[in-house]
PDB file of C-alpha atoms in Angstrom:
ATOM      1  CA  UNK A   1       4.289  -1.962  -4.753  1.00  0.00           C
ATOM      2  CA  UNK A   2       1.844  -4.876  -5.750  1.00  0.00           C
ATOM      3  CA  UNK A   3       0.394  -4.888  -2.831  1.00  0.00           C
ATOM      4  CA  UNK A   4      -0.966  -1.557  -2.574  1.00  0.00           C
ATOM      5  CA  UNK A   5      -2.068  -1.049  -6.241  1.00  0.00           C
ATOM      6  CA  UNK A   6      -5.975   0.187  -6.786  1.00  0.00           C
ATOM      7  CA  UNK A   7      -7.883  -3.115  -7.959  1.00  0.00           C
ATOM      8  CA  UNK A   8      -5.800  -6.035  -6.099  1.00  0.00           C
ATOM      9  CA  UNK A   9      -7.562  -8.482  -3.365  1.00  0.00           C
ATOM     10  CA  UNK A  10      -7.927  -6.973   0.152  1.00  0.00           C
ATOM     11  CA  UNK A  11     -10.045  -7.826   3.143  1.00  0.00           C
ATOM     12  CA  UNK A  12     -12.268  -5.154   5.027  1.00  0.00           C
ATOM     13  CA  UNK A  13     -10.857  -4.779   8.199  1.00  0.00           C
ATOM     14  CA  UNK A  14     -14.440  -6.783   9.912  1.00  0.00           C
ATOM     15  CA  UNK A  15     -13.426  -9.926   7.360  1.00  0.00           C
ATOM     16  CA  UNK A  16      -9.493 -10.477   8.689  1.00  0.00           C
ATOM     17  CA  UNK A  17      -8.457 -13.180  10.663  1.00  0.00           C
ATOM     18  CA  UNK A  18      -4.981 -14.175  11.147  1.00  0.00           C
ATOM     19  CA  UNK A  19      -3.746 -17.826  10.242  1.00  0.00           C
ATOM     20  CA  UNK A  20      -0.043 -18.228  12.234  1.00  0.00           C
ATOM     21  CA  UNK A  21       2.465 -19.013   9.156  1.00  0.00           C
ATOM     22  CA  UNK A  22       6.305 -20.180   8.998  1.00  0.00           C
ATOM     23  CA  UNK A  23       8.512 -17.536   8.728  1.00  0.00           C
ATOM     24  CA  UNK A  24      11.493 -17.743   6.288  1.00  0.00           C
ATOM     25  CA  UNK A  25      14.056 -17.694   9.183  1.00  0.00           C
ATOM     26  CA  UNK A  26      13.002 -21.026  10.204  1.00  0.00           C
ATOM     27  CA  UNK A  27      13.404 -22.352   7.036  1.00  0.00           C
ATOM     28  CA  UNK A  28      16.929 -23.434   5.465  1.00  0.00           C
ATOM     29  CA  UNK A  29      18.521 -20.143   4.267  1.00  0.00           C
ATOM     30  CA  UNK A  30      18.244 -19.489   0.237  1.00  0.00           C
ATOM     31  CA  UNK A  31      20.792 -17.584  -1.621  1.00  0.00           C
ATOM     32  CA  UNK A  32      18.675 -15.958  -3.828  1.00  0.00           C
ATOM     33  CA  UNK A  33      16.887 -12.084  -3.309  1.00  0.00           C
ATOM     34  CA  UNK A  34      15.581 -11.412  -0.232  1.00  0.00           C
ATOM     35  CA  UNK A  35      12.109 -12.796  -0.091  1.00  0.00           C
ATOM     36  CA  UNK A  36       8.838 -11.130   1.856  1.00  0.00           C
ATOM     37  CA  UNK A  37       8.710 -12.844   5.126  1.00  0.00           C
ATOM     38  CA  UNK A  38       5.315 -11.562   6.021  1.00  0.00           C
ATOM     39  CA  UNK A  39       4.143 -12.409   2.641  1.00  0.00           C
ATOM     40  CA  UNK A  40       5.329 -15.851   2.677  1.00  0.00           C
ATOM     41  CA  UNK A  41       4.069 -16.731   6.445  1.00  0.00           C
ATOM     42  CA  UNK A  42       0.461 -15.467   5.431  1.00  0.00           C
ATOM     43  CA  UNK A  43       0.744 -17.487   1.974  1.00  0.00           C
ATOM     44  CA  UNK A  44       1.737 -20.876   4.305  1.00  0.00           C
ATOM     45  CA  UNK A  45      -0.841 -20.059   7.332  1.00  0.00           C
ATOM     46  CA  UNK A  46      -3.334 -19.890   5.023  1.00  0.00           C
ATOM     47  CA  UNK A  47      -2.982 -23.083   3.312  1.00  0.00           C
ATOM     48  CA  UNK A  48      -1.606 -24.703   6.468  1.00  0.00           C
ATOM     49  CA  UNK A  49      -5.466 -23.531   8.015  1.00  0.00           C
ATOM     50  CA  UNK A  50      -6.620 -24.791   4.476  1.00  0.00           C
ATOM     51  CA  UNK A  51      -8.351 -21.169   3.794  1.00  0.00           C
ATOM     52  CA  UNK A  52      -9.255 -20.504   0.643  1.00  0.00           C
ATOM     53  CA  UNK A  53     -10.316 -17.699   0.792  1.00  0.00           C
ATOM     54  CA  UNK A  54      -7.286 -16.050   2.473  1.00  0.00           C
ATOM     55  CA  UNK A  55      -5.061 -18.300   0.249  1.00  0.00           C
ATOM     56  CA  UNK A  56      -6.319 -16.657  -2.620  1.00  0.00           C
ATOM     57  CA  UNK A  57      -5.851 -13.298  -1.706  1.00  0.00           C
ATOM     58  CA  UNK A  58      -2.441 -14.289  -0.292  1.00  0.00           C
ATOM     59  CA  UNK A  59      -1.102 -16.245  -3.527  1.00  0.00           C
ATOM     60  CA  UNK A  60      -2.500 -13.172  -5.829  1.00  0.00           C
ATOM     61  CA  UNK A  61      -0.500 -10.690  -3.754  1.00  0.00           C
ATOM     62  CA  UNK A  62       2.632 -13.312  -3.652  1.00  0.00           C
ATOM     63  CA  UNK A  63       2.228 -13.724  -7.597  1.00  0.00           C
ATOM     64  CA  UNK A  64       3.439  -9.849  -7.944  1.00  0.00           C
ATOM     65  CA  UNK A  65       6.622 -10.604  -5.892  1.00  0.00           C
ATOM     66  CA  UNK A  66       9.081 -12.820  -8.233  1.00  0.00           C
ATOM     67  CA  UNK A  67      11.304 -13.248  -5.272  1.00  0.00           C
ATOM     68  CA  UNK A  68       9.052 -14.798  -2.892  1.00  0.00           C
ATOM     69  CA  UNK A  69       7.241 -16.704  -5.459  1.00  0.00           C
ATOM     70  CA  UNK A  70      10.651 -18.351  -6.587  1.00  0.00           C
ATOM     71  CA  UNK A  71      11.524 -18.864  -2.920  1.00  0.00           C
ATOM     72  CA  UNK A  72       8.135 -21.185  -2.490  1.00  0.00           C
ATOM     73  CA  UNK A  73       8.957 -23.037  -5.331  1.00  0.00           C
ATOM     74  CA  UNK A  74      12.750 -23.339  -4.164  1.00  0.00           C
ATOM     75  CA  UNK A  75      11.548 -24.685  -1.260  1.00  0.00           C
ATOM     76  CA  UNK A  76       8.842 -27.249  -2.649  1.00  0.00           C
ATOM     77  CA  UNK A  77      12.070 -28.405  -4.286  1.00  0.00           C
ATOM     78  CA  UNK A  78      13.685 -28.563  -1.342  1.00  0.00           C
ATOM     79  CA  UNK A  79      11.173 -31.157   0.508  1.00  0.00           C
ATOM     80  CA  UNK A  80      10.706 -33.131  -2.864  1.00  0.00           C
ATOM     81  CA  UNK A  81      14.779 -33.378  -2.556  1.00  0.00           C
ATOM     82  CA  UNK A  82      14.545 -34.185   1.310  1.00  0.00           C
ATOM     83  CA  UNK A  83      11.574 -36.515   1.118  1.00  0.00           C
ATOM     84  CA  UNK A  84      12.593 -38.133  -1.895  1.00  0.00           C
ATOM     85  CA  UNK A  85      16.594 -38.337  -2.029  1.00  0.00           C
ATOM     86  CA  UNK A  86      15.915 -35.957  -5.398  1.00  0.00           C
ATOM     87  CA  UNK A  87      13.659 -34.134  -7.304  1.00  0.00           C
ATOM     88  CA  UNK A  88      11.461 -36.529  -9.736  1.00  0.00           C
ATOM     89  CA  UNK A  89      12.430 -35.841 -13.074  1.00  0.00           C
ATOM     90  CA  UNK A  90       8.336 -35.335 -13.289  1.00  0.00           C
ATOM     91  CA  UNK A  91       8.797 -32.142 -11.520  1.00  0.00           C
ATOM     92  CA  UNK A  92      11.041 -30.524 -14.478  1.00  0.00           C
ATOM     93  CA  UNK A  93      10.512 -32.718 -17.541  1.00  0.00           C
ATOM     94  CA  UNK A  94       7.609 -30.928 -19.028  1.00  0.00           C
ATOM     95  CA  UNK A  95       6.979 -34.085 -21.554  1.00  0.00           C
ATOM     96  CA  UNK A  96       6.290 -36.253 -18.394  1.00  0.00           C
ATOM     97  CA  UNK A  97       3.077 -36.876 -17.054  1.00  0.00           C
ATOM     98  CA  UNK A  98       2.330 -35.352 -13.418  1.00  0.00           C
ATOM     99  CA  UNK A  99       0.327 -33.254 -11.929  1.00  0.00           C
ATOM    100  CA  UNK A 100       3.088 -30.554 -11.696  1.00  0.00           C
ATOM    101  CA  UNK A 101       2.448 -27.419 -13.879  1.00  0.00           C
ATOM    102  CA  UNK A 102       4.545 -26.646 -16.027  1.00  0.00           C
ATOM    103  CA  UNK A 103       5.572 -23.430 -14.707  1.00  0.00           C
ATOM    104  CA  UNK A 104       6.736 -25.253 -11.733  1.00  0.00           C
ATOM    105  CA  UNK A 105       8.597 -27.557 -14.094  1.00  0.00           C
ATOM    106  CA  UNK A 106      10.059 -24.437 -15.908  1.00  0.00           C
ATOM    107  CA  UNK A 107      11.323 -22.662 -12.658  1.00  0.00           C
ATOM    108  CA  UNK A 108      12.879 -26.274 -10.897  1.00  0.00           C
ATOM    109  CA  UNK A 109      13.951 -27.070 -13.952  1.00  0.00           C
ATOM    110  CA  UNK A 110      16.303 -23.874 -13.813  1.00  0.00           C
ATOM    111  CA  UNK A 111      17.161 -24.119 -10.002  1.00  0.00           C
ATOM    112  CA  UNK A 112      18.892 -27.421 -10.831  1.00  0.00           C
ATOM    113  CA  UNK A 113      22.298 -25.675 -11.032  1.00  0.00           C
ATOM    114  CA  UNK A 114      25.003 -25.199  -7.740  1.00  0.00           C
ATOM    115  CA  UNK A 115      22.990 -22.293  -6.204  1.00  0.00           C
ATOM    116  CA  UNK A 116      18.843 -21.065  -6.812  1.00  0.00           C
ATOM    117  CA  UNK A 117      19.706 -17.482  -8.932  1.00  0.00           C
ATOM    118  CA  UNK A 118      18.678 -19.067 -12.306  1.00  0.00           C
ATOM    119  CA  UNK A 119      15.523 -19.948 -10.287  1.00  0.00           C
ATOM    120  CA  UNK A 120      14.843 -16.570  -8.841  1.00  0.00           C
ATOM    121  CA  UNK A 121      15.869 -14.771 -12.452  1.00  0.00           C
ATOM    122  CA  UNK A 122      13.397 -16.927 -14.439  1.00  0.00           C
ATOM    123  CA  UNK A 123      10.734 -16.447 -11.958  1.00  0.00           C
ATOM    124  CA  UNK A 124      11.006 -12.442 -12.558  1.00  0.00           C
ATOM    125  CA  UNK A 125      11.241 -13.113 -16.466  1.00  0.00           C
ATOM    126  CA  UNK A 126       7.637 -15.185 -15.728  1.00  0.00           C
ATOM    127  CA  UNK A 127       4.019 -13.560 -16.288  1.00  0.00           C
ATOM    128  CA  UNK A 128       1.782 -13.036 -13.284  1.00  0.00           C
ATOM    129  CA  UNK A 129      -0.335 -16.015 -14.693  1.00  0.00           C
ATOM    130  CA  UNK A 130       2.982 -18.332 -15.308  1.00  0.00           C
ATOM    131  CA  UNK A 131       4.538 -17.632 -11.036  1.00  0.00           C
ATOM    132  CA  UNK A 132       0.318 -18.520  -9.995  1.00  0.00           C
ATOM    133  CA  UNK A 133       0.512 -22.016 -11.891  1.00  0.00           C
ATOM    134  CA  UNK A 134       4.002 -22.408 -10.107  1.00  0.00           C
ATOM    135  CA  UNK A 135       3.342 -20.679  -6.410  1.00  0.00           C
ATOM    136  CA  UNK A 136       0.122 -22.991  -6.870  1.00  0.00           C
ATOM    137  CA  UNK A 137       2.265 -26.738  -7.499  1.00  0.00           C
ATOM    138  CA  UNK A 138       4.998 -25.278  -4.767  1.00  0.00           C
ATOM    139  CA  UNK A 139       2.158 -24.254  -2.145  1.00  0.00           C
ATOM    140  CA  UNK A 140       0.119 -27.834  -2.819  1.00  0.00           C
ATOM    141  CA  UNK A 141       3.652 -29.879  -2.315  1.00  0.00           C
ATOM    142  CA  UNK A 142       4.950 -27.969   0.177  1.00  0.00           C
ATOM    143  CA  UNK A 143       1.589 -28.407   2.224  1.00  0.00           C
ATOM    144  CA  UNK A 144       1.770 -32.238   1.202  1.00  0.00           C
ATOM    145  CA  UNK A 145       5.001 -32.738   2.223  1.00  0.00           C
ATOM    146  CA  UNK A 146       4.613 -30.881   5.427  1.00  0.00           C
ATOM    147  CA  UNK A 147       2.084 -33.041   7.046  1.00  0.00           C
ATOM    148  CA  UNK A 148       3.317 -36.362   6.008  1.00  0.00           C
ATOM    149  CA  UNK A 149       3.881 -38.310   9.258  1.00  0.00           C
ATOM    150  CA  UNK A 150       7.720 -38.935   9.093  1.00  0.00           C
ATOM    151  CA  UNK A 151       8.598 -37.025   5.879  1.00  0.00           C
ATOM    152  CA  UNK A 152      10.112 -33.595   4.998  1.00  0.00           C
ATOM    153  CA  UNK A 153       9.064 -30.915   6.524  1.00  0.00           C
ATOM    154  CA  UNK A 154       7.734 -32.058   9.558  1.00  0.00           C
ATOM    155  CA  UNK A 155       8.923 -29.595  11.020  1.00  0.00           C
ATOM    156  CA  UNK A 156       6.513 -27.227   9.531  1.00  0.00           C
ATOM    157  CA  UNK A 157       3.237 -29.272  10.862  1.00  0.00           C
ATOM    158  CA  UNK A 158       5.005 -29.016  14.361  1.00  0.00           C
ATOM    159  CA  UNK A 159       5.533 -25.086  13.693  1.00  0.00           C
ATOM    160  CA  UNK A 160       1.930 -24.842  12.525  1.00  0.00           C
ATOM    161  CA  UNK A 161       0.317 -26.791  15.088  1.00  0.00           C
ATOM    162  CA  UNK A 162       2.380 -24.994  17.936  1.00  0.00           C
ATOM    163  CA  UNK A 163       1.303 -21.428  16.456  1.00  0.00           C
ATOM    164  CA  UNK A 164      -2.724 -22.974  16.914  1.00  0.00           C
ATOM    165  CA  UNK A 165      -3.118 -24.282  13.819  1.00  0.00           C
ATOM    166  CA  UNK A 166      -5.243 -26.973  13.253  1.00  0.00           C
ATOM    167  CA  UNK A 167      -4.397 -30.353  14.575  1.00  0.00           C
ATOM    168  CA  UNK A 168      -6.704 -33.011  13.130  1.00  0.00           C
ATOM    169  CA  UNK A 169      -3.991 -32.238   9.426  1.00  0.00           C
TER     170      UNK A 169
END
């Protein structure tokens, strides 16, 4: 579907390289739609690599799928949560300062109920433009959280860095 439609970001075949992601079954499980694990794992191995260019082509392709998008920002929210005993009410307050768009805000805001579907429907009620300002705060914190040294998500540095990412993070 979006990722095959005449216009949208692709590589020539000569321009590809491959940046080793995480893959959604080695995250916690979500109850929302099924996301795009190939999707998601080339979304985080190119910002684990810190590739922009593949990053962009990879968050404009992830920006068509509501599903996945939501499940980045679900788990962003997840590591704020873990790292931080809960989410910072600067992360869905949109009259707060932060540096948390307020798309983000929007979608966390509505993933603050018993399970993430209010998360994943508002994320397919978004604009293209509205799930890039969110996949963009989710990918950023998830990253940041990732490499801090005894934080969330460590796990995800140790998953990068065994798949040949880079080390010096």
């Amino acid at each position: 579907m979006g990722r095959h439609k005449p216009g949208k970001p692709r590589r020539s075949s000569k321009d590809q390289h491959d940046h080793p992601g995480v893959h959604l079954e080695e995250l916690p499980h979500s109850d929302g739609p099924n996301a795009d694990d190939a999707l998601f794992a080339a979304v985080t191995g190119a910002a684990l690599a810190r590739c922009t260019s593949c990053q962009d082509v990879t968050l404009t392709l992830l920006v068509e799928d509501p599903a996945t998008c939501a499940r980045l920002v679900e788990l962003a929210c997840g590591a704020m949560i873990e790292a931080e005993g809960s989410l910072p009410p600067n992360q869905t307050d949109p009259d707060l300062p932060g540096l948390a768009s307020l798309s983000f805000r929007r979608l966390a805001r509505a993933g603050q109920g018993a399970t993430a579907h209010a998360m994943y429907e508002e994320c397919e009620r978004m604009t293209a433009h509205e799930r890039r300002d969110a996949a963009n705060t989710a990918l950023d914190t998830l990253v940041g959280y990732a490499y801090l040294p005894s934080g969330g998500l460590a796990g995800l540095r140790r998953q990068h860095m065994h798949l040949g990412g880079n080390s010096a993070l």
